[in-house]
mmCIF file of C-alpha atoms and ligand atoms in Angstrom:
data_model
loop_
_atom_site.group_PDB
_atom_site.id
_atom_site.type_symbol
_atom_site.label_atom_id
_atom_site.label_comp_id
_atom_site.label_asym_id
_atom_site.label_seq_id
_atom_site.Cartn_x
_atom_site.Cartn_y
_atom_site.Cartn_z
ATOM 1 C CA MET A 183 -10.683 -50.778 27.166
ATOM 2 C CA PRO A 184 -11.346 -51.726 30.776
ATOM 3 C CA GLY A 185 -10.097 -54.870 32.376
ATOM 4 C CA PHE A 186 -13.516 -55.645 33.874
ATOM 5 C CA GLU A 187 -14.520 -56.925 30.464
ATOM 6 C CA PHE A 188 -12.210 -59.901 31.190
ATOM 7 C CA PHE A 189 -13.320 -60.769 34.763
ATOM 8 C CA GLY A 190 -13.114 -64.460 35.238
ATOM 9 C CA ASN A 191 -11.927 -67.527 37.153
ATOM 10 C CA GLU A 192 -8.426 -66.044 37.639
ATOM 11 C CA GLU A 193 -9.809 -63.145 39.573
ATOM 12 C CA ARG A 194 -12.129 -65.459 41.611
ATOM 13 C CA LYS A 195 -9.207 -67.774 42.436
ATOM 14 C CA GLU A 196 -7.075 -64.885 43.821
ATOM 15 C CA VAL A 197 -9.984 -63.494 45.829
ATOM 16 C CA ASN A 198 -10.845 -66.947 47.223
ATOM 17 C CA ASP A 199 -7.264 -67.317 48.454
ATOM 18 C CA VAL A 200 -8.005 -64.337 50.649
ATOM 19 C CA LEU A 201 -11.507 -65.385 51.664
ATOM 20 C CA GLU A 202 -10.192 -68.690 52.787
ATOM 21 C CA THR A 203 -7.866 -67.143 55.423
ATOM 22 C CA GLY A 204 -10.380 -64.364 56.197
ATOM 23 C CA ILE A 205 -7.438 -61.887 56.575
ATOM 24 C CA LEU A 206 -8.725 -59.073 54.499
ATOM 25 C CA MET A 207 -6.168 -56.521 55.658
ATOM 26 C CA ARG A 208 -2.821 -56.108 53.988
ATOM 27 C CA TYR A 209 -0.749 -55.585 57.092
ATOM 28 C CA GLY A 210 -0.158 -57.743 60.131
ATOM 29 C CA PHE A 211 -1.786 -60.990 61.151
ATOM 30 C CA ASP A 212 1.330 -62.884 60.026
ATOM 31 C CA GLY A 213 0.297 -66.274 61.401
ATOM 32 C CA PRO A 214 -3.408 -66.504 60.399
ATOM 33 C CA ARG A 215 -2.804 -65.243 56.866
ATOM 34 C CA LYS A 216 -0.886 -68.449 56.062
ATOM 35 C CA GLY A 217 1.551 -66.751 53.683
ATOM 36 C CA ILE A 218 -1.072 -64.986 51.634
ATOM 37 C CA TRP A 219 0.051 -61.359 50.943
ATOM 38 C CA LYS A 220 -1.853 -60.195 47.820
ATOM 39 C CA ALA A 221 -1.002 -56.492 48.145
ATOM 40 C CA ARG A 222 2.657 -57.268 48.552
ATOM 41 C CA GLU A 223 2.562 -59.639 45.627
ATOM 42 C CA LEU A 224 0.845 -57.118 43.470
ATOM 43 C CA GLU A 225 3.433 -54.427 44.356
ATOM 44 C CA GLU A 226 6.205 -56.814 43.295
ATOM 45 C CA ALA A 227 4.341 -57.564 40.091
ATOM 46 C CA ILE A 228 3.951 -53.845 39.373
ATOM 47 C CA CYS A 229 7.705 -53.289 39.851
ATOM 48 C CA GLN A 230 8.448 -56.305 37.514
ATOM 49 C CA THR A 231 5.881 -55.382 34.888
ATOM 50 C CA PHE A 232 6.628 -51.667 34.686
ATOM 51 C CA GLY A 233 10.248 -51.618 35.536
ATOM 52 C CA CYS A 234 10.298 -49.411 38.552
ATOM 53 C CA LYS A 235 12.153 -49.858 41.882
ATOM 54 C CA HIS A 236 9.191 -49.244 44.180
ATOM 55 C CA ALA A 237 5.421 -49.403 44.085
ATOM 56 C CA GLN A 238 2.986 -48.540 46.883
ATOM 57 C CA LEU A 239 -0.589 -49.687 46.452
ATOM 58 C CA VAL A 240 -3.362 -47.463 47.826
ATOM 59 C CA SER A 241 -7.117 -47.372 47.764
ATOM 60 C CA SER A 242 -7.592 -45.339 44.519
ATOM 61 C CA GLY A 243 -5.821 -43.378 41.849
ATOM 62 C CA THR A 244 -6.877 -40.154 43.648
ATOM 63 C CA ALA A 245 -5.320 -41.523 46.818
ATOM 64 C CA ALA A 246 -2.176 -42.401 44.831
ATOM 65 C CA LEU A 247 -1.898 -38.808 43.560
ATOM 66 C CA THR A 248 -2.525 -37.428 47.011
ATOM 67 C CA THR A 249 -0.028 -39.773 48.539
ATOM 68 C CA ALA A 250 2.555 -38.858 45.880
ATOM 69 C CA MET A 251 2.041 -35.121 46.569
ATOM 70 C CA GLY A 252 2.551 -35.718 50.244
ATOM 71 C CA ALA A 253 5.635 -37.864 49.679
ATOM 72 C CA LEU A 254 7.083 -35.263 47.321
ATOM 73 C CA GLY A 255 6.683 -32.566 49.940
ATOM 74 C CA ILE A 256 4.160 -30.573 47.921
ATOM 75 C CA GLY A 257 1.886 -28.350 49.971
ATOM 76 C CA TYR A 258 1.404 -24.857 51.346
ATOM 77 C CA GLY A 259 2.620 -22.134 49.081
ATOM 78 C CA ASP A 260 3.393 -24.483 46.213
ATOM 79 C CA GLU A 261 2.042 -24.367 42.627
ATOM 80 C CA VAL A 262 1.515 -27.535 40.588
ATOM 81 C CA ILE A 263 1.251 -27.174 36.862
ATOM 82 C CA LEU A 264 -1.284 -29.543 35.261
ATOM 83 C CA PRO A 265 -3.285 -29.697 32.040
ATOM 84 C CA ALA A 266 -6.808 -28.235 31.541
ATOM 85 C CA PHE A 267 -7.843 -31.617 30.103
ATOM 86 C CA THR A 268 -7.648 -34.247 32.769
ATOM 87 C CA PHE A 269 -9.929 -36.021 35.184
ATOM 88 C CA VAL A 270 -11.072 -33.963 38.252
ATOM 89 C CA ALA A 271 -8.993 -36.261 40.539
ATOM 90 C CA SER A 272 -5.794 -34.505 39.326
ATOM 91 C CA PHE A 273 -6.714 -31.244 40.804
ATOM 92 C CA GLU A 274 -8.465 -32.743 43.823
ATOM 93 C CA ALA A 275 -5.147 -34.233 44.857
ATOM 94 C CA VAL A 276 -3.378 -30.881 44.582
ATOM 95 C CA LEU A 277 -6.039 -29.211 46.644
ATOM 96 C CA SER A 278 -5.984 -31.972 49.234
ATOM 97 C CA VAL A 279 -2.418 -30.976 50.176
ATOM 98 C CA GLY A 280 -3.176 -27.290 50.179
ATOM 99 C CA ALA A 281 -1.237 -26.473 47.014
ATOM 100 C CA VAL A 282 -2.456 -24.384 44.073
ATOM 101 C CA PRO A 283 -3.445 -26.192 40.844
ATOM 102 C CA VAL A 284 -2.158 -24.091 37.898
ATOM 103 C CA PHE A 285 -3.947 -25.273 34.750
ATOM 104 C CA VAL A 286 -2.302 -24.811 31.377
ATOM 105 C CA ASP A 287 -3.301 -25.613 27.809
ATOM 106 C CA VAL A 288 -3.012 -28.902 26.069
ATOM 107 C CA ASP A 289 -1.867 -29.249 22.443
ATOM 108 C CA ASP A 290 -2.903 -31.678 19.758
ATOM 109 C CA SER A 291 -1.297 -34.553 21.751
ATOM 110 C CA LEU A 292 -4.154 -33.924 24.269
ATOM 111 C CA THR A 293 -1.465 -33.537 26.950
ATOM 112 C CA LEU A 294 0.479 -30.542 28.380
ATOM 113 C CA ASP A 295 1.793 -28.096 25.875
ATOM 114 C CA PRO A 296 5.421 -27.685 26.881
ATOM 115 C CA GLN A 297 5.510 -23.984 25.926
ATOM 116 C CA ALA A 298 2.374 -23.302 27.957
ATOM 117 C CA VAL A 299 4.104 -25.046 30.883
ATOM 118 C CA ARG A 300 7.111 -22.769 30.532
ATOM 119 C CA ASN A 301 4.899 -19.641 30.439
ATOM 120 C CA ALA A 302 3.220 -20.674 33.666
ATOM 121 C CA ILE A 303 6.262 -21.239 35.795
ATOM 122 C CA THR A 304 6.730 -18.810 38.727
ATOM 123 C CA GLN A 305 8.829 -18.641 41.874
ATOM 124 C CA LYS A 306 6.196 -20.809 43.578
ATOM 125 C CA THR A 307 6.092 -23.666 41.022
ATOM 126 C CA LYS A 308 7.160 -26.857 42.683
ATOM 127 C CA CYS A 309 5.907 -29.616 40.416
ATOM 128 C CA ILE A 310 4.844 -30.340 36.845
ATOM 129 C CA MET A 311 2.143 -32.980 36.614
ATOM 130 C CA PRO A 312 1.655 -34.279 33.085
ATOM 131 C CA VAL A 313 -1.501 -36.422 32.621
ATOM 132 C CA HIS A 314 -1.131 -39.068 30.071
ATOM 133 C CA MET A 315 -4.751 -38.879 28.937
ATOM 134 C CA CYS A 316 -6.688 -41.525 26.973
ATOM 135 C CA GLY A 317 -3.908 -44.165 26.799
ATOM 136 C CA SER A 318 -1.138 -42.046 25.440
ATOM 137 C CA MET A 319 1.799 -39.868 26.467
ATOM 138 C CA ALA A 320 2.831 -36.378 27.226
ATOM 139 C CA ASP A 321 6.016 -34.928 25.685
ATOM 140 C CA MET A 322 8.274 -36.392 28.358
ATOM 141 C CA ASP A 323 11.591 -35.221 26.883
ATOM 142 C CA ALA A 324 10.408 -31.615 26.777
ATOM 143 C CA LEU A 325 8.852 -31.706 30.275
ATOM 144 C CA GLN A 326 11.916 -33.420 31.786
ATOM 145 C CA ALA A 327 14.115 -30.770 30.272
ATOM 146 C CA ILE A 328 11.914 -28.045 31.782
ATOM 147 C CA CYS A 329 12.007 -29.745 35.234
ATOM 148 C CA LYS A 330 15.826 -29.863 35.068
ATOM 149 C CA GLU A 331 16.179 -26.300 33.935
ATOM 150 C CA PHE A 332 13.920 -24.973 36.761
ATOM 151 C CA ASP A 333 14.624 -27.653 39.390
ATOM 152 C CA LEU A 334 11.059 -28.862 39.570
ATOM 153 C CA LEU A 335 9.501 -32.165 40.507
ATOM 154 C CA LEU A 336 7.880 -34.358 37.810
ATOM 155 C CA LEU A 337 4.804 -36.365 38.867
ATOM 156 C CA GLU A 338 3.094 -38.371 36.091
ATOM 157 C CA ASP A 339 -0.615 -38.988 36.338
ATOM 158 C CA ALA A 340 -0.575 -42.258 34.306
ATOM 159 C CA CYS A 341 -3.952 -43.423 35.665
ATOM 160 C CA GLN A 342 -5.374 -43.735 32.100
ATOM 161 C CA SER A 343 -2.272 -45.080 30.463
ATOM 162 C CA ILE A 344 -1.372 -48.367 32.167
ATOM 163 C CA GLY A 345 1.129 -50.305 29.981
ATOM 164 C CA ALA A 346 1.888 -47.321 27.593
ATOM 165 C CA THR A 347 5.548 -46.405 27.008
ATOM 166 C CA TYR A 348 7.632 -43.515 25.977
ATOM 167 C CA LYS A 349 10.892 -44.290 24.283
ATOM 168 C CA GLY A 350 10.885 -47.718 25.885
ATOM 169 C CA LYS A 351 10.047 -46.619 29.419
ATOM 170 C CA LYS A 352 6.709 -47.349 30.913
ATOM 171 C CA LEU A 353 4.564 -44.280 31.640
ATOM 172 C CA GLY A 354 4.403 -43.543 35.358
ATOM 173 C CA THR A 355 7.992 -44.631 35.937
ATOM 174 C CA ILE A 356 9.804 -41.718 34.263
ATOM 175 C CA GLY A 357 9.221 -38.877 36.683
ATOM 176 C CA ASP A 358 10.116 -38.570 40.369
ATOM 177 C CA ALA A 359 6.883 -40.488 40.907
ATOM 178 C CA GLY A 360 3.918 -41.637 38.861
ATOM 179 C CA THR A 361 0.514 -42.998 39.595
ATOM 180 C CA PHE A 362 -1.905 -45.597 38.320
ATOM 181 C CA SER A 363 -5.662 -45.954 38.969
ATOM 182 C CA PHE A 364 -7.197 -49.477 39.150
ATOM 183 C CA ASP A 365 -10.772 -48.227 39.408
ATOM 184 C CA PHE A 366 -13.421 -50.195 37.619
ATOM 185 C CA VAL A 367 -13.058 -48.568 34.184
ATOM 186 C CA LYS A 368 -9.283 -48.495 33.963
ATOM 187 C CA THR A 369 -7.121 -50.754 31.796
ATOM 188 C CA ILE A 370 -6.628 -53.185 34.682
ATOM 189 C CA THR A 371 -8.872 -53.038 37.711
ATOM 190 C CA CYS A 372 -8.927 -53.870 41.371
ATOM 191 C CA ALA A 373 -12.553 -52.698 41.641
ATOM 192 C CA GLU A 374 -10.979 -49.650 43.444
ATOM 193 C CA GLY A 375 -7.321 -49.166 43.854
ATOM 194 C CA GLY A 376 -4.270 -47.215 42.766
ATOM 195 C CA ALA A 377 -0.465 -47.229 42.942
ATOM 196 C CA VAL A 378 2.414 -44.839 43.455
ATOM 197 C CA MET A 379 5.524 -45.743 41.500
ATOM 198 C CA THR A 380 8.919 -44.390 41.969
ATOM 199 C CA ASN A 381 12.631 -45.111 41.665
ATOM 200 C CA ARG A 382 13.418 -43.050 44.665
ATOM 201 C CA GLU A 383 13.590 -44.860 47.939
ATOM 202 C CA ASP A 384 12.775 -41.718 49.942
ATOM 203 C CA ILE A 385 9.504 -41.163 48.017
ATOM 204 C CA TYR A 386 8.607 -44.791 48.423
ATOM 205 C CA LEU A 387 9.199 -44.829 52.169
ATOM 206 C CA SER A 388 7.159 -41.671 52.581
ATOM 207 C CA SER A 389 4.291 -43.063 50.406
ATOM 208 C CA ASP A 390 4.296 -46.256 52.476
ATOM 209 C CA GLY A 391 3.861 -44.389 55.693
ATOM 210 C CA TYR A 392 1.617 -41.628 54.459
ATOM 211 C CA SER A 393 -0.984 -44.097 53.172
ATOM 212 C CA ASP A 394 -1.133 -45.917 56.483
ATOM 213 C CA HIS A 395 -1.415 -43.276 59.323
ATOM 214 C CA GLY A 396 2.345 -42.645 59.233
ATOM 215 C CA HIS A 397 3.343 -46.226 60.312
ATOM 216 C CA ASP A 398 7.061 -46.815 59.751
ATOM 217 C CA HIS A 399 6.337 -50.519 59.276
ATOM 218 C CA ASN A 400 9.565 -51.438 60.854
ATOM 219 C CA GLY A 401 8.494 -54.242 63.174
ATOM 220 C CA VAL A 402 6.139 -57.190 63.239
ATOM 221 C CA ASP A 403 3.847 -55.573 65.878
ATOM 222 C CA ARG A 404 1.828 -52.815 64.253
ATOM 223 C CA GLY A 405 0.998 -51.379 67.591
ATOM 224 C CA ALA A 406 4.627 -50.784 68.355
ATOM 225 C CA ASP A 407 5.416 -49.042 64.980
ATOM 226 C CA LEU A 408 6.671 -45.460 65.221
ATOM 227 C CA HIS A 409 5.022 -42.527 63.501
ATOM 228 C CA PRO A 410 7.770 -40.259 62.156
ATOM 229 C CA PHE A 411 5.139 -38.015 60.455
ATOM 230 C CA ILE A 412 1.418 -37.646 60.184
ATOM 231 C CA GLY A 413 -0.308 -39.819 57.604
ATOM 232 C CA TYR A 414 -3.765 -40.804 56.528
ATOM 233 C CA ASN A 415 -5.515 -44.084 55.715
ATOM 234 C CA PHE A 416 -5.350 -44.728 51.985
ATOM 235 C CA ARG A 417 -4.783 -48.566 52.359
ATOM 236 C CA ILE A 418 -5.907 -51.042 49.727
ATOM 237 C CA SER A 419 -7.572 -54.215 51.020
ATOM 238 C CA GLU A 420 -6.325 -57.743 50.297
ATOM 239 C CA LEU A 421 -9.560 -58.496 48.333
ATOM 240 C CA HIS A 422 -8.961 -55.564 45.984
ATOM 241 C CA ALA A 423 -5.286 -56.363 45.601
ATOM 242 C CA ALA A 424 -6.265 -59.977 44.790
ATOM 243 C CA VAL A 425 -8.408 -58.847 41.819
ATOM 244 C CA GLY A 426 -5.473 -56.723 40.568
ATOM 245 C CA LEU A 427 -3.095 -59.602 40.821
ATOM 246 C CA ALA A 428 -5.174 -61.584 38.381
ATOM 247 C CA GLN A 429 -5.680 -58.576 36.142
ATOM 248 C CA ILE A 430 -2.006 -57.581 35.854
ATOM 249 C CA LYS A 431 -1.209 -61.027 34.430
ATOM 250 C CA LYS A 432 -3.653 -60.307 31.576
ATOM 251 C CA LEU A 433 -2.316 -56.807 30.797
ATOM 252 C CA ASN A 434 -0.192 -57.874 27.747
ATOM 253 C CA HIS A 435 -3.186 -59.682 26.345
ATOM 254 C CA PHE A 436 -5.387 -56.578 26.780
ATOM 255 C CA LEU A 437 -2.804 -54.343 25.178
ATOM 256 C CA ALA A 438 -2.447 -56.659 22.092
ATOM 257 C CA ILE A 439 -6.228 -56.695 21.581
ATOM 258 C CA GLN A 440 -6.345 -52.861 21.993
ATOM 259 C CA LYS A 441 -3.612 -52.410 19.449
ATOM 260 C CA LYS A 442 -5.277 -54.594 16.888
ATOM 261 C CA ASN A 443 -8.777 -52.997 17.297
ATOM 262 C CA HIS A 444 -7.275 -49.500 17.320
ATOM 263 C CA THR A 445 -5.315 -50.037 14.141
ATOM 264 C CA ALA A 446 -8.382 -51.340 12.312
ATOM 265 C CA LEU A 447 -10.559 -48.460 13.438
ATOM 266 C CA LYS A 448 -7.861 -45.910 12.640
ATOM 267 C CA ASN A 449 -7.327 -47.268 9.166
ATOM 268 C CA ALA A 450 -11.156 -46.990 8.586
ATOM 269 C CA LEU A 451 -11.326 -43.352 9.751
ATOM 270 C CA ALA A 452 -8.178 -42.436 7.853
ATOM 271 C CA THR A 453 -10.026 -43.009 4.594
ATOM 272 C CA ILE A 454 -11.786 -39.671 5.261
ATOM 273 C CA PRO A 455 -9.430 -36.854 4.354
ATOM 274 C CA GLU A 456 -11.110 -34.341 6.767
ATOM 275 C CA VAL A 457 -10.365 -36.589 9.723
ATOM 276 C CA SER A 458 -7.021 -36.179 11.531
ATOM 277 C CA PHE A 459 -5.662 -37.867 14.547
ATOM 278 C CA ARG A 460 -4.181 -37.100 17.961
ATOM 279 C CA ARG A 461 -0.398 -36.415 17.819
ATOM 280 C CA ILE A 462 1.362 -39.368 19.575
ATOM 281 C CA HIS A 463 4.898 -38.547 20.724
ATOM 282 C CA ASP A 464 5.933 -42.166 20.487
ATOM 283 C CA GLU A 465 3.558 -44.091 18.270
ATOM 284 C CA SER A 466 4.882 -47.433 19.317
ATOM 285 C CA GLY A 467 4.198 -46.648 22.982
ATOM 286 C CA ASP A 468 0.444 -45.904 22.589
ATOM 287 C CA SER A 469 -1.585 -48.248 24.845
ATOM 288 C CA CYS A 470 -4.458 -47.828 22.325
ATOM 289 C CA THR A 471 -7.205 -47.765 24.957
ATOM 290 C CA PHE A 472 -8.749 -44.943 22.919
ATOM 291 C CA LEU A 473 -8.542 -43.706 19.334
ATOM 292 C CA SER A 474 -8.687 -39.897 19.524
ATOM 293 C CA TRP A 475 -9.481 -38.104 16.298
ATOM 294 C CA PHE A 476 -10.247 -34.529 15.116
ATOM 295 C CA LEU A 477 -12.732 -33.019 12.694
ATOM 296 C CA PRO A 478 -11.993 -29.683 10.917
ATOM 297 C CA THR A 479 -14.279 -27.463 13.021
ATOM 298 C CA GLU A 480 -16.273 -27.320 16.258
ATOM 299 C CA GLU A 481 -19.472 -27.057 14.300
ATOM 300 C CA ILE A 482 -18.830 -30.251 12.345
ATOM 301 C CA THR A 483 -17.736 -32.121 15.447
ATOM 302 C CA LYS A 484 -20.927 -31.095 17.266
ATOM 303 C CA ALA A 485 -23.007 -32.220 14.326
ATOM 304 C CA VAL A 486 -21.227 -35.564 14.288
ATOM 305 C CA VAL A 487 -21.868 -35.992 17.968
ATOM 306 C CA ASP A 488 -25.575 -35.061 17.510
ATOM 307 C CA GLU A 489 -25.869 -37.480 14.632
ATOM 308 C CA LEU A 490 -24.272 -40.286 16.628
ATOM 309 C CA LYS A 491 -26.707 -39.522 19.454
ATOM 310 C CA ALA A 492 -29.672 -39.578 16.985
ATOM 311 C CA GLN A 493 -28.549 -42.933 15.625
ATOM 312 C CA GLN A 494 -28.073 -44.225 19.159
ATOM 313 C CA ILE A 495 -24.443 -45.017 18.616
ATOM 314 C CA LEU A 496 -22.769 -42.314 20.719
ATOM 315 C CA ALA A 497 -21.948 -44.838 23.469
ATOM 316 C CA GLY A 498 -18.220 -45.350 23.645
ATOM 317 C CA ASN A 499 -17.460 -42.054 21.849
ATOM 318 C CA PHE A 500 -16.365 -39.301 24.138
ATOM 319 C CA TYR A 501 -16.807 -35.574 23.359
ATOM 320 C CA TRP A 502 -14.678 -34.300 26.302
ATOM 321 C CA PHE A 503 -15.255 -30.658 25.405
ATOM 322 C CA VAL A 504 -18.771 -30.785 26.938
ATOM 323 C CA ASN A 505 -18.003 -33.463 29.528
ATOM 324 C CA ASN A 506 -18.550 -32.442 33.227
ATOM 325 C CA TRP A 507 -15.616 -34.472 34.553
ATOM 326 C CA HIS A 508 -12.727 -34.202 32.137
ATOM 327 C CA TYR A 509 -12.403 -30.677 30.900
ATOM 328 C CA ILE A 510 -12.085 -27.331 32.679
ATOM 329 C CA SER A 511 -14.912 -25.662 30.812
ATOM 330 C CA LYS A 512 -17.475 -27.466 32.985
ATOM 331 C CA TRP A 513 -15.720 -27.223 36.325
ATOM 332 C CA ASP A 514 -17.893 -24.583 37.922
ATOM 333 C CA HIS A 515 -17.304 -26.106 41.415
ATOM 334 C CA LEU A 516 -13.607 -25.479 40.908
ATOM 335 C CA LYS A 517 -13.986 -22.073 39.405
ATOM 336 C CA ASN A 518 -15.987 -21.065 42.441
ATOM 337 C CA ALA A 519 -13.779 -22.972 44.841
ATOM 338 C CA LEU A 520 -16.812 -24.786 46.277
ATOM 339 C CA THR A 521 -15.040 -26.898 48.990
ATOM 340 C CA LEU A 522 -17.014 -28.161 52.007
ATOM 341 C CA HIS A 523 -14.292 -27.158 54.303
ATOM 342 C CA GLY A 524 -12.875 -23.586 54.540
ATOM 343 C CA LEU A 525 -9.871 -22.541 52.498
ATOM 344 C CA HIS A 526 -7.371 -19.909 53.332
ATOM 345 C CA PRO A 527 -8.579 -16.770 51.514
ATOM 346 C CA ASP A 528 -5.286 -16.505 49.514
ATOM 347 C CA LEU A 529 -5.530 -20.164 48.403
ATOM 348 C CA LYS A 530 -9.207 -19.719 47.408
ATOM 349 C CA ALA A 531 -8.344 -16.665 45.368
ATOM 350 C CA ALA A 532 -5.456 -18.410 43.658
ATOM 351 C CA VAL A 533 -7.606 -21.470 42.909
ATOM 352 C CA MET A 534 -10.298 -19.364 41.377
ATOM 353 C CA HIS A 535 -7.845 -17.232 39.457
ATOM 354 C CA HIS A 536 -6.107 -20.193 37.806
ATOM 355 C CA ALA A 537 -9.307 -21.975 36.988
ATOM 356 C CA THR A 538 -10.819 -19.081 35.165
ATOM 357 C CA LYS A 539 -7.940 -18.103 32.916
ATOM 358 C CA ASP A 540 -8.173 -18.116 29.160
ATOM 359 C CA PHE A 541 -8.022 -21.689 27.734
ATOM 360 C CA SER A 542 -8.990 -20.823 24.185
ATOM 361 C CA ALA A 543 -5.961 -22.771 22.805
ATOM 362 C CA SER A 544 -7.283 -25.916 24.532
ATOM 363 C CA ASP A 545 -10.791 -25.153 23.407
ATOM 364 C CA ALA A 546 -9.714 -25.043 19.816
ATOM 365 C CA ILE A 547 -8.347 -28.609 20.196
ATOM 366 C CA MET A 548 -10.917 -30.120 22.511
ATOM 367 C CA SER A 549 -13.954 -28.735 20.613
ATOM 368 C CA ARG A 550 -12.837 -30.784 17.555
ATOM 369 C CA CYS A 551 -11.808 -33.993 19.307
ATOM 370 C CA ILE A 552 -13.704 -37.232 19.793
ATOM 371 C CA SER A 553 -12.208 -40.220 21.612
ATOM 372 C CA THR A 554 -13.516 -43.660 20.716
ATOM 373 C CA ALA A 555 -13.035 -46.218 23.498
ATOM 374 C CA ILE A 556 -11.481 -49.433 22.183
ATOM 375 C CA GLY A 557 -13.401 -52.561 23.370
ATOM 376 C CA LEU A 558 -11.635 -55.754 24.329
ATOM 377 C CA MET A 559 -14.475 -57.972 23.571
ATOM 378 C CA TRP A 560 -15.437 -56.723 20.098
ATOM 379 C CA THR A 561 -15.777 -59.459 17.538
ATOM 380 C CA ASP A 562 -14.284 -58.722 14.154
ATOM 381 C CA GLU A 563 -17.829 -58.168 12.895
ATOM 382 C CA GLN A 564 -18.698 -55.690 15.661
ATOM 383 C CA LEU A 565 -15.401 -53.860 14.956
ATOM 384 C CA HIS A 566 -16.206 -53.754 11.247
ATOM 385 C CA ASN A 567 -19.723 -52.460 11.975
ATOM 386 C CA LYS A 568 -18.502 -49.813 14.425
ATOM 387 C CA ALA A 569 -15.943 -48.477 11.927
ATOM 388 C CA GLU A 570 -18.546 -48.472 9.099
ATOM 389 C CA GLN A 571 -21.159 -46.708 11.236
ATOM 390 C CA LEU A 572 -18.643 -44.024 12.295
ATOM 391 C CA VAL A 573 -17.466 -43.446 8.785
ATOM 392 C CA ASN A 574 -20.965 -43.156 7.500
ATOM 393 C CA VAL A 575 -21.956 -40.639 10.185
ATOM 394 C CA ILE A 576 -18.957 -38.469 9.480
ATOM 395 C CA LYS A 577 -19.377 -38.634 5.731
ATOM 396 C CA LYS A 578 -23.084 -37.733 6.075
ATOM 397 C CA VAL A 579 -22.359 -34.680 8.206
ATOM 398 C CA LEU A 580 -19.479 -33.555 6.047
ATOM 399 C CA SER A 581 -21.620 -33.742 2.898
ATOM 400 C CA GLU A 582 -24.485 -31.874 4.554
ATOM 401 C CA LYS A 583 -22.156 -29.172 5.765
ATOM 402 C CA LYS A 584 -20.660 -28.793 2.330
ATOM 403 C CA VAL A 585 -24.070 -28.410 0.672
ATOM 404 C CA GLY A 586 -25.277 -26.130 3.521
HETATM 405 C C1 PLP B 612 -9.201 -42.452 36.993
HETATM 406 C C2 PLP B 612 -8.356 -41.324 36.986
HETATM 407 C C3 PLP B 612 -7.785 -40.884 38.281
HETATM 408 C C4 PLP B 612 -8.318 -41.303 39.598
HETATM 409 O O1 PLP B 612 -8.488 -42.605 39.786
HETATM 410 P P1 PLP B 612 -9.518 -43.151 40.833
HETATM 411 O O2 PLP B 612 -8.942 -44.500 41.108
HETATM 412 O O3 PLP B 612 -10.895 -43.226 40.176
HETATM 413 O O4 PLP B 612 -9.537 -42.335 42.041
HETATM 414 C C5 PLP B 612 -6.851 -39.899 38.249
HETATM 415 N N1 PLP B 612 -6.401 -39.280 37.048
HETATM 416 C C6 PLP B 612 -6.923 -39.674 35.874
HETATM 417 C C7 PLP B 612 -6.424 -39.029 34.684
HETATM 418 C C8 PLP B 612 -7.857 -40.690 35.839
HETATM 419 O O5 PLP B 612 -8.422 -41.053 34.692
#
């Protein structure tokens, strides 16, 4: 799954290029840097690899989402529709620009249920933010149609689905903007980093300035740059970009391994009739970082998780339903709007209202779902053993439940 499994001489070489000049910053110092521009090079590689017109590197996936929000003009009075199953970063970014995160249910694709999205649209809705969770895609045709019908922005959180595609297009390049995370456990890593991708020049130019204190980057003298609007510092360093540059060249290799291991594991689990799988809107576009599967009931799923724990083989299997970071049921800090800084009372009330709605449709899906992370370094033997262990645990629990 994560690119850090393949850290090697290629990454060291790129980092050393930067260490040799000592210019660790991505902007300026044109002479001393001796032609080394790792962040720029990585941005070009992102455009090439994913087929988008523009890419803006930033310091994290969260910063990428925040930057995209700013560049899309999302803020005060706006509502952003996002799924109840996502990483906390998605709503953090919405809150950071003063907008209201409006959570809606996911379906058995583990992504936004388009009907739930429709039901949540109000006069204040400005943006739909699908999150392509666990390596695979939201229903982009349906969501694009809704955005068109209601004149809404589409921002893809593709942080977990680097290299996945939908009908031939890379996830993260389909909407008005899309984001990647290159944190340490993502498909490719910079240690910490992120990117905003867009085909719209205005969004790109705004992202470029927003992530660097509003600099217009129009001259060679940073000090003489103009600041057409207020920005922040979400810059990536050259050292981080250097790691990513080595990693992006390995992406196709990672994806091929994931596909192979994912297929083998899926075939093994598919021998159990009670196991079903996540709906994938475009099977050929799955990046296969996870295999997500369902059991018939919450009770059986919990028993399988307990048994995996008892046998000390739970690692790498994620039961998101009870996870503190990825599912709304555990987000008490959000439900109580526990920010360190004050919020406008109306915003606070709206945040709390939307975080405490009924998500029983999502519960019914998430309570039966386990995602198995696909390793890049598994030997055939390890893969075989993992599949066998999982199958045995599931069969054991199913037979006990039947007898009981
Ligand atoms: C990892 C992740 C992010 C945030 O990325 P960071 O680089 O860790 O800030 C955002 N959204 C999703 C869905 C993620 O998985």
